[in-house]
Structure formats: C-alpha cells, structure tokens
Coordinates of C-alpha atoms in Angstrom, one line a residue:
M1 CA -26.8 -9.1 13.9
E2 CA -23.4 -10.3 12.9
I3 CA -23.5 -8.3 9.7
L4 CA -24.5 -5.2 11.7
A5 CA -21.5 -5.7 14.0
Y6 CA -19.1 -6.0 11.0
L7 CA -20.6 -2.9 9.4
L8 CA -20.1 -0.9 12.7
L9 CA -16.6 -2.2 13.1
S10 CA -15.8 -1.3 9.5
F11 CA -17.2 2.2 9.9
V12 CA -15.2 2.8 13.0
L13 CA -12.1 1.4 11.3
I14 CA -12.5 3.8 8.4
I15 CA -12.9 6.8 10.7
W16 CA -9.9 5.6 12.8
I17 CA -7.6 5.3 9.8
G18 CA -8.8 8.6 8.5
M19 CA -7.9 10.3 11.8
I20 CA -4.5 8.7 11.8
F21 CA -3.9 9.9 8.2
F22 CA -4.9 13.5 8.9
E23 CA -2.8 13.6 12.1
L24 CA 0.2 12.4 10.1
V25 CA -0.4 15.0 7.5
S26 CA -0.4 17.7 10.2
A27 CA 3.0 16.5 11.5
F28 CA 4.4 16.9 8.0
P29 CA 8.0 16.0 7.7
E30 CA 7.9 13.1 10.1
G31 CA 4.3 12.2 9.3
A32 CA 5.2 11.5 5.7
L33 CA 7.0 8.4 6.8
G34 CA 3.9 7.1 8.6
I35 CA 1.8 7.7 5.5
I36 CA 4.3 5.8 3.4
V37 CA 4.2 2.9 5.9
I38 CA 0.4 2.8 5.9
I39 CA 0.3 2.8 2.1
A40 CA 2.9 0.0 1.9
F41 CA 1.0 -2.2 4.4
S42 CA -2.2 -1.5 2.5
I43 CA -0.7 -2.6 -0.8
L44 CA 0.7 -5.8 0.8
F45 CA -2.7 -6.6 2.5
I46 CA -4.6 -6.1 -0.8
K47 CA -2.1 -8.3 -2.6
A48 CA -2.4 -11.1 0.0
L49 CA -6.2 -10.8 0.0
K50 CA -6.4 -11.1 -3.8
E51 CA -4.1 -14.1 -3.9
R52 CA -6.2 -15.8 -1.2
I53 CA -9.5 -15.1 -3.0
N54 CA -8.1 -16.4 -6.4
N55 CA -6.5 -19.5 -5.0
K56 CA -8.7 -22.5 -5.7
E57 CA -6.3 -25.0 -4.2
D58 CA -6.8 -23.5 -0.7
D59 CA -10.5 -23.7 -1.1
H60 CA -10.3 -27.4 -2.1
Y61 CA -8.2 -28.3 1.0
A62 CA -10.4 -26.2 3.3
K63 CA -13.4 -28.2 2.1
T64 CA -11.9 -31.7 2.0
V65 CA -9.4 -32.0 4.8
K66 CA -10.9 -33.5 8.0
K67 CA -10.6 -31.3 11.1

C-alpha cells in the first residue's frame, strides 16, 4: 500500500510540474525566469541526492549511532 501511495504521489507531482512548466512557457518573457529557477533547483536537488547516495560514511553513522 505504501508503494502505491508513493507511485500516486509521484504521478501527481509529475503532472503538477508539467502544468507549471507549460504555464510558464505561455507567459513567455516573464515565464522564462521561472523555468530557469526550476531547472536550477532541479540540478541542485539531483546533485545533493547523488552525494547522499554515494556517501558511505553517512550510511555507517546511520546504522551504528544509538538513537
């Protein structure tokens, strides 16, 4: 059930971002700034996600530190 919920939320998120993107394109000169901001945040999010996935030290502390 949890996986289904995540899939549905992901689906809605993709549609929502697509709607934002197409609305920004229709408001062209000002909308271009919004598109640049969305792309910049996406690049930073992907960079942080890749660093977290590849960091073995964080995994070690998450498994060994008492909570």
